[in-house]
Amino acid sequence: MKRPHLKLGTKIAMLSFLLVLLSVFLAGVIIVNRISDKMEQEIGYRAMAIARTVAQLSEVQENLSQFEGSKVIQPLAERIRLATGVEYIVIFDMEKIRYSHPYLDRLGTVFNDGDEELALQRKEYLSQAVGVVGPSIRAFVPVLADEGTRQVGVVAVGILVPTIREIVSAIRVELYSSILIGLALGGLGSFYLASNIKKNMFSLEPSEIARMLEERVAIFQAMDDGVVALDMENRITVINEKACRIAGTSEKAVGCPLQEFPAFTPLSDFLETHDPAESTELILNNTWVLVDFLPIRVKERVVGRVITLKEKTEVRKMAEELTGVKTFIEALRVQNHESLNTLHTIAGLIQLDKADQAMEYIYRVTEEQQEVTRFLSSKIMYPNVAGLLLGKYNRGKELKVDVLFDADSRLSELPEGFDSNTLTIILGNLLENAMEAAVGSKISEVHCRIKHEHHQLILSVEDTGPGISLANQAQMYQWGFSTKGNGNRGIGLSLVKQTVDLLGGTIEIETGKWGTRFGVRIPLSGIRS
């Protein structure tokens, strides 16, 4: 038979009530014991005070050790015993002979309980004894005569100590009332606590929370992006497997400051602010990633931040595919436009009965195109780069801008970790900007040079445009800045700058009324650490 399942609220309420019940019980036991100890202490003080009073009575001092002295001492001791309510007052001399006792048949007998010896040596003290009627506390006080110079006997005063049952019986109304009130308040508190905890847990049972947590952890670990969550002190609170792999660390990093891991050093600049940052390119542990920083808000309060790491390899693959398609389409469009112009020219020459000139024109156009194609295919070892340059050459013809390639240009190797598609981003943006600048100039030319020198890849793009003003030079690398209006502009130079910086390269610019030259130097040693 399946055991009935108790809900979390019921478990918490029952456990809390049992704890309250146990606490009240223990508190009652402690209180009763404290009361018992206090009563014993008070009884001891009282017994000692009575014993001292009796020992200082002149009747006791003068008649103790006297023949028939008990006739004076016994009535006196009994009157005091009855007046004070003590159990007994026993007075005996130095020979331990009793001169007073509640039971008359014990007068004249020897006091021999075993704990009176110190009293015969002028010591005052308390002792405990168990008699016929129960436990008692006894006070022993020496009786001194002749102004305290001579001891003549001892006064022993005994008071019964109440039992625990008697103490509880005496305070039962207060004790039981306190216990009932405590249990009632504890019960109410238990049910309130259970209800509050259940509310804070969104009325979910632990099994439901565990299942949801397992599902979310599985989803979190299966994500293709790296995710790192930080608290306000920049300590890692959550990190998934992908982020661990990118950073070269382990999930044991949870609870440690992010700054302790060298792989995350490039993120340090972003830790000083809580502002969001999106699609920032960084190198983490020799991996090129896109990083997003987003604040974590709980009830409109920032409690930390989450960092997502997307390997740029995947992003770049998609971008390269799109870039390749775009370049191919642009090349086809320009080629189609040029072909139509060429056909129109040939058709016009034929209609004018100038067949020889038409043939000459065909040879010239074909030779020119083939010459450029042969040059690029022999000098540039990367087809996509050669295709880009050929496309820009044709694009220049469309814009009536001569795109000229330096005869010394050559591209046979690229820096480590730097693929040819990244080079197309740099060259494509520089050439496009140069052609736009050269359009409409008296001499519309763009000069391009690619070569290797001193373990560096050197790119040079020069135009004959109007140049760049100082004001624009200060802003030209900013994302979205453009002198040609709004729209999807102001991105090219920013991408070039960001890419060159990540590769550890430099950009040099020379500008004037004669035009502008961009020089890019990238070390062949590869991506900087």
PDB file of N, CA and C in Angstrom, residues 439-494:
ATOM      1  N   VAL A 439      34.340  59.509 -56.186  1.00  0.00           N
ATOM      2  CA  VAL A 439      33.307  59.821 -57.188  1.00  0.00           C
ATOM      3  C   VAL A 439      33.171  61.336 -57.329  1.00  0.00           C
ATOM      4  N   GLY A 440      33.207  61.804 -58.562  1.00  0.00           N
ATOM      5  CA  GLY A 440      33.022  63.231 -58.822  1.00  0.00           C
ATOM      6  C   GLY A 440      34.290  64.044 -58.754  1.00  0.00           C
ATOM      7  N   SER A 441      35.415  63.431 -58.361  1.00  0.00           N
ATOM      8  CA  SER A 441      36.679  64.170 -58.318  1.00  0.00           C
ATOM      9  C   SER A 441      37.211  64.383 -59.734  1.00  0.00           C
ATOM     10  N   LYS A 442      38.106  65.348 -59.861  1.00  0.00           N
ATOM     11  CA  LYS A 442      38.693  65.632 -61.171  1.00  0.00           C
ATOM     12  C   LYS A 442      39.399  64.401 -61.710  1.00  0.00           C
ATOM     13  N   ILE A 443      40.134  63.754 -60.835  1.00  0.00           N
ATOM     14  CA  ILE A 443      40.755  62.468 -61.177  1.00  0.00           C
ATOM     15  C   ILE A 443      40.161  61.445 -60.210  1.00  0.00           C
ATOM     16  N   SER A 444      39.338  60.560 -60.711  1.00  0.00           N
ATOM     17  CA  SER A 444      38.652  59.587 -59.849  1.00  0.00           C
ATOM     18  C   SER A 444      39.416  58.271 -59.875  1.00  0.00           C
ATOM     19  N   GLU A 445      40.273  58.088 -58.881  1.00  0.00           N
ATOM     20  CA  GLU A 445      41.082  56.877 -58.827  1.00  0.00           C
ATOM     21  C   GLU A 445      41.141  56.347 -57.394  1.00  0.00           C
ATOM     22  N   VAL A 446      41.276  55.028 -57.312  1.00  0.00           N
ATOM     23  CA  VAL A 446      41.502  54.348 -56.032  1.00  0.00           C
ATOM     24  C   VAL A 446      42.662  53.386 -56.238  1.00  0.00           C
ATOM     25  N   HIS A 447      43.687  53.512 -55.405  1.00  0.00           N
ATOM     26  CA  HIS A 447      44.868  52.654 -55.506  1.00  0.00           C
ATOM     27  C   HIS A 447      44.850  51.652 -54.348  1.00  0.00           C
ATOM     28  N   CYS A 448      45.052  50.390 -54.675  1.00  0.00           N
ATOM     29  CA  CYS A 448      45.040  49.330 -53.658  1.00  0.00           C
ATOM     30  C   CYS A 448      46.354  48.561 -53.713  1.00  0.00           C
ATOM     31  N   ARG A 449      46.884  48.278 -52.518  1.00  0.00           N
ATOM     32  CA  ARG A 449      48.150  47.550 -52.452  1.00  0.00           C
ATOM     33  C   ARG A 449      48.073  46.548 -51.299  1.00  0.00           C
ATOM     34  N   ILE A 450      48.496  45.303 -51.568  1.00  0.00           N
ATOM     35  CA  ILE A 450      48.528  44.245 -50.547  1.00  0.00           C
ATOM     36  C   ILE A 450      49.888  43.577 -50.629  1.00  0.00           C
ATOM     37  N   LYS A 451      50.593  43.490 -49.486  1.00  0.00           N
ATOM     38  CA  LYS A 451      51.909  42.842 -49.530  1.00  0.00           C
ATOM     39  C   LYS A 451      52.316  42.392 -48.124  1.00  0.00           C
ATOM     40  N   HIS A 452      53.400  41.601 -48.078  1.00  0.00           N
ATOM     41  CA  HIS A 452      53.998  41.164 -46.822  1.00  0.00           C
ATOM     42  C   HIS A 452      55.333  41.874 -46.650  1.00  0.00           C
ATOM     43  N   GLU A 453      55.569  42.344 -45.438  1.00  0.00           N
ATOM     44  CA  GLU A 453      56.823  43.058 -45.198  1.00  0.00           C
ATOM     45  C   GLU A 453      57.132  43.029 -43.709  1.00  0.00           C
ATOM     46  N   HIS A 454      58.342  42.588 -43.352  1.00  0.00           N
ATOM     47  CA  HIS A 454      58.788  42.557 -41.954  1.00  0.00           C
ATOM     48  C   HIS A 454      57.785  41.807 -41.069  1.00  0.00           C
ATOM     49  N   HIS A 455      57.392  40.595 -41.513  1.00  0.00           N
ATOM     50  CA  HIS A 455      56.470  39.749 -40.749  1.00  0.00           C
ATOM     51  C   HIS A 455      55.142  40.443 -40.468  1.00  0.00           C
ATOM     52  N   GLN A 456      54.742  41.265 -41.399  1.00  0.00           N
ATOM     53  CA  GLN A 456      53.462  41.951 -41.274  1.00  0.00           C
ATOM     54  C   GLN A 456      52.694  41.856 -42.586  1.00  0.00           C
ATOM     55  N   LEU A 457      51.369  41.842 -42.473  1.00  0.00           N
ATOM     56  CA  LEU A 457      50.514  41.983 -43.642  1.00  0.00           C
ATOM     57  C   LEU A 457      50.167  43.459 -43.759  1.00  0.00           C
ATOM     58  N   ILE A 458      50.484  44.062 -44.901  1.00  0.00           N
ATOM     59  CA  ILE A 458      50.289  45.500 -45.092  1.00  0.00           C
ATOM     60  C   ILE A 458      49.227  45.723 -46.163  1.00  0.00           C
ATOM     61  N   LEU A 459      48.213  46.487 -45.813  1.00  0.00           N
ATOM     62  CA  LEU A 459      47.149  46.859 -46.742  1.00  0.00           C
ATOM     63  C   LEU A 459      47.167  48.369 -46.902  1.00  0.00           C
ATOM     64  N   SER A 460      47.030  48.831 -48.128  1.00  0.00           N
ATOM     65  CA  SER A 460      47.005  50.269 -48.387  1.00  0.00           C
ATOM     66  C   SER A 460      45.900  50.562 -49.393  1.00  0.00           C
ATOM     67  N   VAL A 461      44.994  51.481 -49.030  1.00  0.00           N
ATOM     68  CA  VAL A 461      43.917  51.913 -49.926  1.00  0.00           C
ATOM     69  C   VAL A 461      43.950  53.434 -49.976  1.00  0.00           C
ATOM     70  N   GLU A 462      44.145  53.978 -51.170  1.00  0.00           N
ATOM     71  CA  GLU A 462      44.284  55.431 -51.334  1.00  0.00           C
ATOM     72  C   GLU A 462      43.280  55.923 -52.376  1.00  0.00           C
ATOM     73  N   ASP A 463      42.617  57.040 -52.064  1.00  0.00           N
ATOM     74  CA  ASP A 463      41.658  57.610 -53.014  1.00  0.00           C
ATOM     75  C   ASP A 463      42.065  59.040 -53.366  1.00  0.00           C
ATOM     76  N   THR A 464      41.406  59.595 -54.380  1.00  0.00           N
ATOM     77  CA  THR A 464      41.678  60.975 -54.816  1.00  0.00           C
ATOM     78  C   THR A 464      40.513  61.886 -54.445  1.00  0.00           C
ATOM     79  N   GLY A 465      39.863  61.557 -53.337  1.00  0.00           N
ATOM     80  CA  GLY A 465      38.722  62.348 -52.899  1.00  0.00           C
ATOM     81  C   GLY A 465      39.125  63.634 -52.214  1.00  0.00           C
ATOM     82  N   PRO A 466      38.171  64.300 -51.564  1.00  0.00           N
ATOM     83  CA  PRO A 466      38.432  65.611 -50.950  1.00  0.00           C
ATOM     84  C   PRO A 466      39.152  65.543 -49.611  1.00  0.00           C
ATOM     85  N   GLY A 467      39.397  64.345 -49.074  1.00  0.00           N
ATOM     86  CA  GLY A 467      40.054  64.237 -47.776  1.00  0.00           C
ATOM     87  C   GLY A 467      39.039  64.200 -46.637  1.00  0.00           C
ATOM     88  N   ILE A 468      39.554  64.004 -45.426  1.00  0.00           N
ATOM     89  CA  ILE A 468      38.700  63.899 -44.233  1.00  0.00           C
ATOM     90  C   ILE A 468      39.062  65.026 -43.283  1.00  0.00           C
ATOM     91  N   SER A 469      38.069  65.757 -42.823  1.00  0.00           N
ATOM     92  CA  SER A 469      38.321  66.872 -41.906  1.00  0.00           C
ATOM     93  C   SER A 469      38.758  66.349 -40.544  1.00  0.00           C
ATOM     94  N   LEU A 470      39.397  67.241 -39.752  1.00  0.00           N
ATOM     95  CA  LEU A 470      39.849  66.857 -38.414  1.00  0.00           C
ATOM     96  C   LEU A 470      38.680  66.443 -37.532  1.00  0.00           C
ATOM     97  N   ALA A 471      37.561  67.166 -37.658  1.00  0.00           N
ATOM     98  CA  ALA A 471      36.380  66.846 -36.847  1.00  0.00           C
ATOM     99  C   ALA A 471      35.872  65.443 -37.160  1.00  0.00           C
ATOM    100  N   ASN A 472      35.843  65.104 -38.454  1.00  0.00           N
ATOM    101  CA  ASN A 472      35.365  63.779 -38.839  1.00  0.00           C
ATOM    102  C   ASN A 472      36.371  62.686 -38.488  1.00  0.00           C
ATOM    103  N   GLN A 473      37.659  63.025 -38.495  1.00  0.00           N
ATOM    104  CA  GLN A 473      38.674  62.034 -38.121  1.00  0.00           C
ATOM    105  C   GLN A 473      38.489  61.584 -36.679  1.00  0.00           C
ATOM    106  N   ALA A 474      38.029  62.500 -35.824  1.00  0.00           N
ATOM    107  CA  ALA A 474      37.852  62.171 -34.405  1.00  0.00           C
ATOM    108  C   ALA A 474      36.662  61.241 -34.179  1.00  0.00           C
ATOM    109  N   GLN A 475      35.739  61.178 -35.155  1.00  0.00           N
ATOM    110  CA  GLN A 475      34.519  60.401 -34.958  1.00  0.00           C
ATOM    111  C   GLN A 475      34.353  59.246 -35.939  1.00  0.00           C
ATOM    112  N   MET A 476      35.240  59.135 -36.916  1.00  0.00           N
ATOM    113  CA  MET A 476      34.967  58.228 -38.039  1.00  0.00           C
ATOM    114  C   MET A 476      34.934  56.755 -37.629  1.00  0.00           C
ATOM    115  N   TYR A 477      35.551  56.388 -36.480  1.00  0.00           N
ATOM    116  CA  TYR A 477      35.519  54.993 -36.058  1.00  0.00           C
ATOM    117  C   TYR A 477      34.341  54.690 -35.142  1.00  0.00           C
ATOM    118  N   GLN A 478      33.534  55.689 -34.826  1.00  0.00           N
ATOM    119  CA  GLN A 478      32.390  55.467 -33.950  1.00  0.00           C
ATOM    120  C   GLN A 478      31.298  54.721 -34.701  1.00  0.00           C
ATOM    121  N   TRP A 479      30.678  53.797 -34.005  1.00  0.00           N
ATOM    122  CA  TRP A 479      29.614  52.998 -34.609  1.00  0.00           C
ATOM    123  C   TRP A 479      28.441  53.905 -34.990  1.00  0.00           C
ATOM    124  N   GLY A 480      28.034  53.862 -36.243  1.00  0.00           N
ATOM    125  CA  GLY A 480      26.881  54.632 -36.702  1.00  0.00           C
ATOM    126  C   GLY A 480      27.215  56.007 -37.230  1.00  0.00           C
ATOM    127  N   PHE A 481      28.485  56.450 -37.094  1.00  0.00           N
ATOM    128  CA  PHE A 481      28.837  57.781 -37.601  1.00  0.00           C
ATOM    129  C   PHE A 481      29.058  57.719 -39.110  1.00  0.00           C
ATOM    130  N   SER A 482      28.431  58.663 -39.831  1.00  0.00           N
ATOM    131  CA  SER A 482      28.577  58.724 -41.286  1.00  0.00           C
ATOM    132  C   SER A 482      28.368  60.151 -41.755  1.00  0.00           C
ATOM    133  N   THR A 483      29.085  60.516 -42.809  1.00  0.00           N
ATOM    134  CA  THR A 483      28.899  61.847 -43.415  1.00  0.00           C
ATOM    135  C   THR A 483      27.946  61.777 -44.603  1.00  0.00           C
ATOM    136  N   LYS A 484      27.382  60.585 -44.815  1.00  0.00           N
ATOM    137  CA  LYS A 484      26.541  60.402 -46.012  1.00  0.00           C
ATOM    138  C   LYS A 484      25.089  60.133 -45.657  1.00  0.00           C
ATOM    139  N   GLY A 485      24.645  60.621 -44.503  1.00  0.00           N
ATOM    140  CA  GLY A 485      23.237  60.488 -44.161  1.00  0.00           C
ATOM    141  C   GLY A 485      22.962  59.256 -43.327  1.00  0.00           C
ATOM    142  N   ASN A 486      21.677  59.071 -43.015  1.00  0.00           N
ATOM    143  CA  ASN A 486      21.248  57.973 -42.162  1.00  0.00           C
ATOM    144  C   ASN A 486      21.114  56.682 -42.956  1.00  0.00           C
ATOM    145  N   GLY A 487      20.463  55.706 -42.346  1.00  0.00           N
ATOM    146  CA  GLY A 487      20.322  54.403 -42.988  1.00  0.00           C
ATOM    147  C   GLY A 487      21.359  53.446 -42.449  1.00  0.00           C
ATOM    148  N   ASN A 488      21.587  52.371 -43.166  1.00  0.00           N
ATOM    149  CA  ASN A 488      22.558  51.370 -42.736  1.00  0.00           C
ATOM    150  C   ASN A 488      23.971  51.815 -43.079  1.00  0.00           C
ATOM    151  N   ARG A 489      24.398  52.897 -42.488  1.00  0.00           N
ATOM    152  CA  ARG A 489      25.721  53.453 -42.763  1.00  0.00           C
ATOM    153  C   ARG A 489      26.433  53.689 -41.436  1.00  0.00           C
ATOM    154  N   GLY A 490      27.721  54.067 -41.536  1.00  0.00           N
ATOM    155  CA  GLY A 490      28.485  54.353 -40.330  1.00  0.00           C
ATOM    156  C   GLY A 490      28.921  53.108 -39.590  1.00  0.00           C
ATOM    157  N   ILE A 491      28.963  51.971 -40.294  1.00  0.00           N
ATOM    158  CA  ILE A 491      29.330  50.710 -39.651  1.00  0.00           C
ATOM    159  C   ILE A 491      30.679  50.204 -40.151  1.00  0.00           C
ATOM    160  N   GLY A 492      30.989  50.461 -41.428  1.00  0.00           N
ATOM    161  CA  GLY A 492      32.173  49.888 -42.070  1.00  0.00           C
ATOM    162  C   GLY A 492      33.473  50.173 -41.356  1.00  0.00           C
ATOM    163  N   LEU A 493      33.800  51.459 -41.153  1.00  0.00           N
ATOM    164  CA  LEU A 493      35.075  51.800 -40.505  1.00  0.00           C
ATOM    165  C   LEU A 493      35.122  51.313 -39.065  1.00  0.00           C
ATOM    166  N   SER A 494      33.961  51.305 -38.386  1.00  0.00           N
ATOM    167  CA  SER A 494      33.932  50.789 -37.019  1.00  0.00           C
ATOM    168  C   SER A 494      34.298  49.312 -36.998  1.00  0.00           C
TER     169      SER A 494
END
